[in-house]
Short mmCIF file of C-alpha atoms in Angstrom, two decimals:
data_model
loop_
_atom_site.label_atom_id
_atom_site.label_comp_id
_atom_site.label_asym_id
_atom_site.label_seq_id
_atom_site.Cartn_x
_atom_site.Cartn_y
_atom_site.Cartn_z
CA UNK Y 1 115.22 72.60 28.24
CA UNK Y 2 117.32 75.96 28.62
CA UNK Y 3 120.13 74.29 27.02
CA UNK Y 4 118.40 72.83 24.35
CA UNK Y 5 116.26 76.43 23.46
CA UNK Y 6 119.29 77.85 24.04
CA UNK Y 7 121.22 75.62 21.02
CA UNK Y 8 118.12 76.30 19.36
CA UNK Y 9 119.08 80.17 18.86
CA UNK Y 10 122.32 79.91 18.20
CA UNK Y 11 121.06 77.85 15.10
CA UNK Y 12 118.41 80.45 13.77
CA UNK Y 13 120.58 82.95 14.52
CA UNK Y 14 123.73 81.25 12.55
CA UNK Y 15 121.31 81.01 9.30
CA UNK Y 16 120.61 84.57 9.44
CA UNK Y 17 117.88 86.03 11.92
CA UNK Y 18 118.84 88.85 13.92
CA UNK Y 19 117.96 88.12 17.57
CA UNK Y 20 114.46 89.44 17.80
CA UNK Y 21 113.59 87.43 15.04
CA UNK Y 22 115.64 84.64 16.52
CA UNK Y 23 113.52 84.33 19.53
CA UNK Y 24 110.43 84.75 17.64
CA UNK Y 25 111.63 81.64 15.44
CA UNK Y 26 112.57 79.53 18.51
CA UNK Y 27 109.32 79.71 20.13
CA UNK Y 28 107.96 76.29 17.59
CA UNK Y 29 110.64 74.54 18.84
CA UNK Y 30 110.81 75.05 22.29
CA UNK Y 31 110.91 72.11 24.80
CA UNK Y 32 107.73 71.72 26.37
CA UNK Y 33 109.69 72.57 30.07
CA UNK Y 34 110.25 76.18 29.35
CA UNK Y 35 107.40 76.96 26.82
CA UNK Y 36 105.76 79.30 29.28
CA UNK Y 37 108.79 81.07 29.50
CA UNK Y 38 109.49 81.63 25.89
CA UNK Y 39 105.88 82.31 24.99
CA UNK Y 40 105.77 85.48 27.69
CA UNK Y 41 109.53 86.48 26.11
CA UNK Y 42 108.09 86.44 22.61
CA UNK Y 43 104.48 87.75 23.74
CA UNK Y 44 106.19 90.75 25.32
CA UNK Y 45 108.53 91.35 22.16
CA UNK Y 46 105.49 91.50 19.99
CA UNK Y 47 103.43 94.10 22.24
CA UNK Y 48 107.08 96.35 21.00
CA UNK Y 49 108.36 95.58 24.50
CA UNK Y 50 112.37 97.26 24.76
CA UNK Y 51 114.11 93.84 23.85
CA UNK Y 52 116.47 94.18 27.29
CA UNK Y 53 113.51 94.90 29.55
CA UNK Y 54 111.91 91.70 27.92
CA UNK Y 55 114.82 89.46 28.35
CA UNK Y 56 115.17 90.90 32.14
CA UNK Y 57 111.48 90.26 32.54
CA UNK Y 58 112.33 86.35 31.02
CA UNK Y 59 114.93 86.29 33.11
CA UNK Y 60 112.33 86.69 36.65
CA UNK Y 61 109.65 84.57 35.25
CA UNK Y 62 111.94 81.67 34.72
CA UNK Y 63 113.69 82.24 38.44
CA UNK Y 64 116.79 80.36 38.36
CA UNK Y 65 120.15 81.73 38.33
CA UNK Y 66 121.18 79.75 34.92
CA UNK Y 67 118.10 81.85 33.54
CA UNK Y 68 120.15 84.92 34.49
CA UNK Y 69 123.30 83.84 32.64
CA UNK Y 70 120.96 83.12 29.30
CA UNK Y 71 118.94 86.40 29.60
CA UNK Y 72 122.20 88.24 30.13
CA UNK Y 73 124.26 86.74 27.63
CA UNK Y 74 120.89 87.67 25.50
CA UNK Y 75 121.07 91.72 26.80
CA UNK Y 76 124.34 91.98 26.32
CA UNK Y 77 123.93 90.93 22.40
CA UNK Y 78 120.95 93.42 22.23
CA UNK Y 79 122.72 95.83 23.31
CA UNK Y 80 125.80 95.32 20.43
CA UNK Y 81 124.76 93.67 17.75
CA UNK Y 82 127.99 92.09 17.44
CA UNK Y 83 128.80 89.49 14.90
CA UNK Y 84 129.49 85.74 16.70
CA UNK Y 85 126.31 85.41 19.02
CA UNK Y 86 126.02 82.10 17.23
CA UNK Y 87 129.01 80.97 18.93
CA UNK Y 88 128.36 82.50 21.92
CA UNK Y 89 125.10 80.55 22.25
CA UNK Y 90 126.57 77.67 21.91
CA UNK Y 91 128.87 77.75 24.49
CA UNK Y 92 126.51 79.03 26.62
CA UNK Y 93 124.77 75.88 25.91
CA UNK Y 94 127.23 73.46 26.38
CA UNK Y 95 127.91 75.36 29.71
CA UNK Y 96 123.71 74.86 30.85
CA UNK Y 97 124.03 71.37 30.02
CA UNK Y 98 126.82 70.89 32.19
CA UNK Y 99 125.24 72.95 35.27
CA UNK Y 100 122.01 71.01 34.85
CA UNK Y 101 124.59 68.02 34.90
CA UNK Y 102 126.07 68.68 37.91
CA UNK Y 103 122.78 69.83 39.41
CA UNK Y 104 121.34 66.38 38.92
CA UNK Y 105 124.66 65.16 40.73
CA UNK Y 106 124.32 67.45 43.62
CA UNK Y 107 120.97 66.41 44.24
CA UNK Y 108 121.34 62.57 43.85
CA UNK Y 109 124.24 62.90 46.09
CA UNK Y 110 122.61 64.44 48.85
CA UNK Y 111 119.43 62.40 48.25
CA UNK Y 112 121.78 59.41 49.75
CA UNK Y 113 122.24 61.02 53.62
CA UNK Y 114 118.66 61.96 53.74
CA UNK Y 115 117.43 58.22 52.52
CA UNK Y 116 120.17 56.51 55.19
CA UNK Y 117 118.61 58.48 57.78
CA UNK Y 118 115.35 58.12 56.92
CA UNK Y 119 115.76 53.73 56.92
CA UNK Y 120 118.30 54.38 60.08
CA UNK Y 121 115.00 55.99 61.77
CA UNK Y 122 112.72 53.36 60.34
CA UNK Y 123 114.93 50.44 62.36
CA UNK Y 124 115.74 52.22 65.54
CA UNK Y 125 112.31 52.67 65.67
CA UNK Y 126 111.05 49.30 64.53
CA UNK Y 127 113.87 47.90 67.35
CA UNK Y 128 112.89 50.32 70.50
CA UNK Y 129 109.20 48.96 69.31
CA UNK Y 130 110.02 45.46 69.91
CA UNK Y 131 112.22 45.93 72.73
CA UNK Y 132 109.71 47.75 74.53
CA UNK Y 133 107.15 45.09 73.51
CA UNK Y 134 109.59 42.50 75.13
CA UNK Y 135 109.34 44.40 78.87
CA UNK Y 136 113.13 44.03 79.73
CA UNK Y 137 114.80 46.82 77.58
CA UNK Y 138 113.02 49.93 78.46
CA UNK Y 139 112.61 48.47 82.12
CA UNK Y 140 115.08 50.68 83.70
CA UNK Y 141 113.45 54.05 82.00
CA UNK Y 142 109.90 52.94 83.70
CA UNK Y 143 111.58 52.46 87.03
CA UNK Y 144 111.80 55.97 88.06
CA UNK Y 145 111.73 59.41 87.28
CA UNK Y 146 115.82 60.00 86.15
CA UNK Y 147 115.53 56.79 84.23
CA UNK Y 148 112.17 58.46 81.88
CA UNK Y 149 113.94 61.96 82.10
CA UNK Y 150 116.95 60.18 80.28
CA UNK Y 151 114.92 58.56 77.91
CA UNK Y 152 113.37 61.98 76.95
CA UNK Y 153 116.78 63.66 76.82
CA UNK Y 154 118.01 60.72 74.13
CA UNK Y 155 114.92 60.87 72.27
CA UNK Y 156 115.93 64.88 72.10
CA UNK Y 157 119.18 64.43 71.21
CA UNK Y 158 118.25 61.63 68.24
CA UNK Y 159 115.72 64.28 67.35
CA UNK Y 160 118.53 66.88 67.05
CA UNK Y 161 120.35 65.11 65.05
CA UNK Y 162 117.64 64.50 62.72
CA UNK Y 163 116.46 68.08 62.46
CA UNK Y 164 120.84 68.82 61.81
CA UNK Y 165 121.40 66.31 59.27
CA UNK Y 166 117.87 67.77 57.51
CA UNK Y 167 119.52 71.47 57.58
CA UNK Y 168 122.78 69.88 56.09
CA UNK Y 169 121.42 68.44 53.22
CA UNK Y 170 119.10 71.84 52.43
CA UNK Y 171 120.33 73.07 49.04
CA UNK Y 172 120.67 76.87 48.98
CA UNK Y 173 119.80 78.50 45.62
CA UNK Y 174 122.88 80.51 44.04
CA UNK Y 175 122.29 84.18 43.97
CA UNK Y 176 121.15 86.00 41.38
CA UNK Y 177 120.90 89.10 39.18
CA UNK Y 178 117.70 89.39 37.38
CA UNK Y 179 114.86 89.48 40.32
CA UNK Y 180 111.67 90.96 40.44
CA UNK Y 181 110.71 94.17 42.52
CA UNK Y 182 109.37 92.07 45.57
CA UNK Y 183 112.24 89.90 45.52
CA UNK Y 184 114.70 93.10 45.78
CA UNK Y 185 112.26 94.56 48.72
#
């Protein structure tokens, strides 16, 4: 949606809208994803909001760090007024598309250790079941006290193991730029 609002711009602004009136254009078009978003950006710049302080305040309420990179891109313009935002915008879109791209990537990719766990958990457990229904297996764990203290201690360690491959497939967010007070504190 970022990419697409984001191509949006550049277009309004190519045809001759200066940025304010840019966003202010965009916000018919948005995609429905980000339309909170936009509508706060272009509420704020019609209570007279500073346009920076608006885009920085766009930039926490949609809290991601491609967000940043748009709202900055965005400042920095306000700030100069320089001719070839257009262009700018456009690369800047091509260059959300692709994150979002490799985003989905990412997280497909590290979808696939979390599901092979999950259906390696579902048959060990679905084979100790049946064993232990079957008497013979788990026979030597009943017989005495080191034989259920082992079983415990494999349990933990399979547990482990779980718990480890969970924490290796955690995705941490990138850092960012643009945060609110709280997050700062």
């Amino acid at each position: 949606g970022l990419a697409e609002w984001t191509r949006n711009l550049a277009g309004v602004i190519r045809v001759g809208a200066g940025l304010e009136r840019g966003l202010h254009d965009t916000l018919r078009s948005t995609p429905t994803v980000i339309v909170p978003e936009v509508s706060a950006l272009v509420a704020r710049l019609r209570a007279k909001w500073d346009t920076p302080e608006a885009l920085r305040q766009f930039a926490v309420d949609f809290n991601d760090a491609t967000g940043d990179l748009v709202a900055a891109t965005l400042v920095l313009a306000s700030r100069t007024r320089s001719d070839g935002l257009a262009a700018i915008l456009d690369g800047l879109a091509q260059t959300v598309a692709a994150e979002v791209s490799t985003r989905r990537q990412l997280e497909a990719d590290r979808a696939k250790p979390a599901q092979t766990a999950k259906l390696v958990t579902i048959i060990t457990a679905g084979a100790l079941g049946v064993l232990a229904l079957g008497g013979q297996y788990l026979e030597p764990y009943r017989a005495s006290l080191e034989g259920q203290l082992a079983l415990a201690g494999l349990l933990a360690c399979y547990g482990a193991l779980l718990v480890l491959i969970r924490k290796m497939s955690e995705v941490k967010s990138v850092p960012r730029f643009f945060m609110s007070q709280e997050a700062r504190s």
